[in-house]
PDB file of C-alpha atoms in Angstrom:
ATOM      1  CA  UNK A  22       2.844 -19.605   9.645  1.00  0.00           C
ATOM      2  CA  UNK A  23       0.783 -21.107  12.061  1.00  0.00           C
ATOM      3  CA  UNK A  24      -2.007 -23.626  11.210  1.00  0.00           C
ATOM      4  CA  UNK A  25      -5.309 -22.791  13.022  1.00  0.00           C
ATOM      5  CA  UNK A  26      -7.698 -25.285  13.371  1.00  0.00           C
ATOM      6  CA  UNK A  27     -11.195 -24.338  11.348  1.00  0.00           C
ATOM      7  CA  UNK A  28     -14.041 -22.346  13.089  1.00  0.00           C
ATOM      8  CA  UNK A  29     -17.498 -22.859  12.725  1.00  0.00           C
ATOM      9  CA  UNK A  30     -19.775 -19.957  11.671  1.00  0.00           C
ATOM     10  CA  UNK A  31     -21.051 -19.554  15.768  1.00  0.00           C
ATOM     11  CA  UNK A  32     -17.222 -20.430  16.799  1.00  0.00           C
ATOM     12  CA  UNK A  33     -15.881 -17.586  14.561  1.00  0.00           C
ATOM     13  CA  UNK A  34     -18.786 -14.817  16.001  1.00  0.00           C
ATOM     14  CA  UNK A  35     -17.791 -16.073  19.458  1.00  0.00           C
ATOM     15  CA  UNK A  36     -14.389 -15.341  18.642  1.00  0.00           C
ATOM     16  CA  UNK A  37     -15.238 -12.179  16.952  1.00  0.00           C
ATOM     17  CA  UNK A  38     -16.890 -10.777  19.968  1.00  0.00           C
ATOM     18  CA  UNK A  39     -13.767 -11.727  22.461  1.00  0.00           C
ATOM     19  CA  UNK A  40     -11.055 -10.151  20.093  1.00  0.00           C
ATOM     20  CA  UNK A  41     -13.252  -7.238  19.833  1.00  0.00           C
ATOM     21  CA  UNK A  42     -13.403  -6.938  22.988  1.00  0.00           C
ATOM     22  CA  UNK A  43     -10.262  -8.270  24.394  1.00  0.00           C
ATOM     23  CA  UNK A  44     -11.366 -10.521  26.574  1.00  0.00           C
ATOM     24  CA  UNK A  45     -14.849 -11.179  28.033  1.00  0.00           C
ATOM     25  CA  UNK A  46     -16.817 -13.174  30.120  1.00  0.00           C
ATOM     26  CA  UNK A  47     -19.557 -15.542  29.381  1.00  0.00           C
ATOM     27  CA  UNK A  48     -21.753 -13.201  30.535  1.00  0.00           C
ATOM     28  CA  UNK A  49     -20.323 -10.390  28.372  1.00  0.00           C
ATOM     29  CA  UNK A  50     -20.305 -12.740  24.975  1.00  0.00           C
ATOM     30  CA  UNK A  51     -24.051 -13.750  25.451  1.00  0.00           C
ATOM     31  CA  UNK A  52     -24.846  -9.787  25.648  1.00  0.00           C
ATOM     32  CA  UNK A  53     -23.212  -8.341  23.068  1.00  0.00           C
ATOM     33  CA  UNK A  54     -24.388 -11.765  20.331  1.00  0.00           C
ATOM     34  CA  UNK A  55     -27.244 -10.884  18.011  1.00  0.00           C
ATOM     35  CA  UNK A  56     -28.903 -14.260  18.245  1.00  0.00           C
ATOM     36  CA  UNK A  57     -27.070 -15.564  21.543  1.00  0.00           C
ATOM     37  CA  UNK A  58     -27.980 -19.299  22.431  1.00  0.00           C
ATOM     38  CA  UNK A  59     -28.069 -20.597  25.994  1.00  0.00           C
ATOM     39  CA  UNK A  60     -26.259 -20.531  28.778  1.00  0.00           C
ATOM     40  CA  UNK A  61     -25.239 -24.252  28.456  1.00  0.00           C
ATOM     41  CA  UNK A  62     -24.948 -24.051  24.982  1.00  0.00           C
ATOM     42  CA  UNK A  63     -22.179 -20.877  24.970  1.00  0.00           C
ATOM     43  CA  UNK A  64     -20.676 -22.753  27.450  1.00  0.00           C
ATOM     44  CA  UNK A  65     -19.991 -26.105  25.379  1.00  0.00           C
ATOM     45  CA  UNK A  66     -19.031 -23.441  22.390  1.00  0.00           C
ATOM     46  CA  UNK A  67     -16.630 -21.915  24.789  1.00  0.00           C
ATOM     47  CA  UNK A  68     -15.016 -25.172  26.119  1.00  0.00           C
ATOM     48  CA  UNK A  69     -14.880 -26.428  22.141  1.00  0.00           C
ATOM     49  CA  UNK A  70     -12.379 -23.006  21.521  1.00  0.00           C
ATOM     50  CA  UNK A  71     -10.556 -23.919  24.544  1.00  0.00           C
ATOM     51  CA  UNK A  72      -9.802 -27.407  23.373  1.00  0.00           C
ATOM     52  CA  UNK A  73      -8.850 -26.170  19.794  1.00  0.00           C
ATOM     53  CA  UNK A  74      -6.446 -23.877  21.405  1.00  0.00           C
ATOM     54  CA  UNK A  75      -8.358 -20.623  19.772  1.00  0.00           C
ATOM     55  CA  UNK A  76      -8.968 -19.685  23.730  1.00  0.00           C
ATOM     56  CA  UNK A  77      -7.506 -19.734  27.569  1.00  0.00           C
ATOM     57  CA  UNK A  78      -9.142 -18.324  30.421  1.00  0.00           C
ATOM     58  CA  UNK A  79      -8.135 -17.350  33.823  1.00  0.00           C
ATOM     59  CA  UNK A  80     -10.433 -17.539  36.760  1.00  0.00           C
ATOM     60  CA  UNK A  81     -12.238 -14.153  38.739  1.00  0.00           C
ATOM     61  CA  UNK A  82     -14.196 -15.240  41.655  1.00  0.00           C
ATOM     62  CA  UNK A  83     -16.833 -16.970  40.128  1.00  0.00           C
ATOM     63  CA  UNK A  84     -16.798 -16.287  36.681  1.00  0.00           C
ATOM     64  CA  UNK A  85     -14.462 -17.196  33.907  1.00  0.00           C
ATOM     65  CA  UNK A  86     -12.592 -14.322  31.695  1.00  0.00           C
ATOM     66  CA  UNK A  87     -11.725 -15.954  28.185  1.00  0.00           C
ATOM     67  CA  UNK A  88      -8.757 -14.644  25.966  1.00  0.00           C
ATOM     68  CA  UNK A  89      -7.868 -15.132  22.106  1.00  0.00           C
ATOM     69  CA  UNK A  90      -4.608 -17.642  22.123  1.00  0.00           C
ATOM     70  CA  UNK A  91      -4.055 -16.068  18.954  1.00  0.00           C
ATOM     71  CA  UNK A  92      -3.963 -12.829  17.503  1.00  0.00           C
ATOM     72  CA  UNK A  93      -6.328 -11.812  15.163  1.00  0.00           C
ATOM     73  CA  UNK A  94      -4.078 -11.402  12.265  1.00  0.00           C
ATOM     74  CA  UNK A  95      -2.357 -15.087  13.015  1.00  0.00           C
ATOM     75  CA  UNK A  96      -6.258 -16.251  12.302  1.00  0.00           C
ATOM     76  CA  UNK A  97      -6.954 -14.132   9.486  1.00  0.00           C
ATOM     77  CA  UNK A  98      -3.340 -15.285   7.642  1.00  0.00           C
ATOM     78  CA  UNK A  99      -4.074 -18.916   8.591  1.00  0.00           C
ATOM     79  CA  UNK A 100      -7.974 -18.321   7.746  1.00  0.00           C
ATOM     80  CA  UNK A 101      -6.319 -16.533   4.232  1.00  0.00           C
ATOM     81  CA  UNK A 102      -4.161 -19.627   3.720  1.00  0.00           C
ATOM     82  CA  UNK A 103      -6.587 -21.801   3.768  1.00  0.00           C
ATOM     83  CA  UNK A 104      -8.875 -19.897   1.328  1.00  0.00           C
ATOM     84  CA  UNK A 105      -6.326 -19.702  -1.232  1.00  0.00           C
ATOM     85  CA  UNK A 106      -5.240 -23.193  -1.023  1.00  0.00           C
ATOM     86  CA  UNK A 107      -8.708 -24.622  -1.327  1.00  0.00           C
ATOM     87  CA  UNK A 108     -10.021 -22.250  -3.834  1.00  0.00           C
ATOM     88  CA  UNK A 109      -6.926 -21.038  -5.922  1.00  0.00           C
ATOM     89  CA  UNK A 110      -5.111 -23.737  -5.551  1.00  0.00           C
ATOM     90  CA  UNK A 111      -2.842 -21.750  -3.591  1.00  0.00           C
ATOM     91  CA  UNK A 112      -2.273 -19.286  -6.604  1.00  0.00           C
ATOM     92  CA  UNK A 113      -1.991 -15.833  -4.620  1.00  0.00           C
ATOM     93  CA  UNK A 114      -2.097 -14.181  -7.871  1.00  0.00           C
ATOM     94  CA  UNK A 115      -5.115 -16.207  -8.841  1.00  0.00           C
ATOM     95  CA  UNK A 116      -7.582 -14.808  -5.626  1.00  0.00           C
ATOM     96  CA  UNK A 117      -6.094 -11.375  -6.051  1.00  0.00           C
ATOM     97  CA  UNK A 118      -7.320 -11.166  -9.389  1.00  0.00           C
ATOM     98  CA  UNK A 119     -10.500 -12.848  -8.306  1.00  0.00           C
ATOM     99  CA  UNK A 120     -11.122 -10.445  -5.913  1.00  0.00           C
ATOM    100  CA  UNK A 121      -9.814  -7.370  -8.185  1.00  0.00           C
ATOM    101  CA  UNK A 122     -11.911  -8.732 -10.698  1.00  0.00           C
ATOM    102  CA  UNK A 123     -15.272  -8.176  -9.080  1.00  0.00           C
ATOM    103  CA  UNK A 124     -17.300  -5.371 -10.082  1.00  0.00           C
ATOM    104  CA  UNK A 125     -18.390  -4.254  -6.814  1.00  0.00           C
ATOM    105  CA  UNK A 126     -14.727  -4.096  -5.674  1.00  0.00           C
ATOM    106  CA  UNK A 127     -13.469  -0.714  -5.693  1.00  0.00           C
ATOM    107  CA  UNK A 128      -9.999   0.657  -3.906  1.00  0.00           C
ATOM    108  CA  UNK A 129      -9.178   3.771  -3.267  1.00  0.00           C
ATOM    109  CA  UNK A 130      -5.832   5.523  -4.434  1.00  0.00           C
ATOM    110  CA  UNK A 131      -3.964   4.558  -0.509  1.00  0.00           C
ATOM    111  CA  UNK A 132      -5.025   1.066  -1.376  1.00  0.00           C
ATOM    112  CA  UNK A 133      -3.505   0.966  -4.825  1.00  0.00           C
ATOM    113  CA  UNK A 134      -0.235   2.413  -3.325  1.00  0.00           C
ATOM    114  CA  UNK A 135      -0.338   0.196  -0.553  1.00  0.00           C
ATOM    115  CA  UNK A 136      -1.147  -2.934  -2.610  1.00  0.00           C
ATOM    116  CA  UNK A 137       1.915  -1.364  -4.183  1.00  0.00           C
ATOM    117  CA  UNK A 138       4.355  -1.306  -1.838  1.00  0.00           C
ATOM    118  CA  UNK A 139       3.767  -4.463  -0.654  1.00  0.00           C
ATOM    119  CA  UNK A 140       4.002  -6.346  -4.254  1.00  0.00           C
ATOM    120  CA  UNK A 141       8.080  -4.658  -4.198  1.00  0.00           C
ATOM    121  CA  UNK A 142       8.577  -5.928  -0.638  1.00  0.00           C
ATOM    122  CA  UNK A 143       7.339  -9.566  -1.543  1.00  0.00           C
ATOM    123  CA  UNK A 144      10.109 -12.021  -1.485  1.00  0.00           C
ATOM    124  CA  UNK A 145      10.569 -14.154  -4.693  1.00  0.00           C
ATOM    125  CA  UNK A 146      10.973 -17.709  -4.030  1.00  0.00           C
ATOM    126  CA  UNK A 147      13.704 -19.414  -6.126  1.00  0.00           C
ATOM    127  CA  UNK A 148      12.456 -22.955  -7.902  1.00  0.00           C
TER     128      UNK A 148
END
């Protein structure tokens, strides 16, 4: 698996808003944020993603068009990873039964199955 470098909370809504879209332009980030900051300010964000290798662009006339170097499930495995290691001390078993655990969590039957199927496909590692 692929180690990501760590986002900060306005990194990971930038990023949020470019896989969601696909790509986007400066122009198109700062419309569609909820609390966008400047110009100047996007742009430093921007150049930051670039030079943690979450981001490339390409160039159209005058503006910039920025794309995810990653996919978003390479982020959310290597975002998952890093969860688990720091809080479960990597114990996979450990955060799914801290998550199952949870009153407010509640699956549905597809979910169980699924969560199913996946448990019988998981490889067991050898000591």
């Amino acid at each position: 698996m692929k180690k990501i470098t760590p986002l900060s909370r306005r990194e990971r809504e930038v990023m949020d808003l470019v896989f969601a879209r696909g790509e986007a332009t400066l122009s198109q980030i700062l419309e569609d944020m909820a609390e966008p900051p400047t110009r100047p300010a996007l742009r430093s964000i921007l150049t930051i993603l670039e030079g943690k290798g979450q981001l490339k662009h390409r160039q159209d006339g005058r503006e910039f068009i920025y794309q995810p170097v990653h996919s978003r499930e390479e982020v959310g495995q290597s975002t998952l990873s890093r969860v688990i290691g720091t809080f479960f001390g990597g114990s996979v078993s450990q955060a799914l039964a801290s998550y199952l655990s949870h009153p407010k969590t509640q699956l549905t039957k597809t979910e169980v199955e699924e969560l199913r199927r996946f448990l019988d496909q998981a490889k067991v590692k050898k000591p």
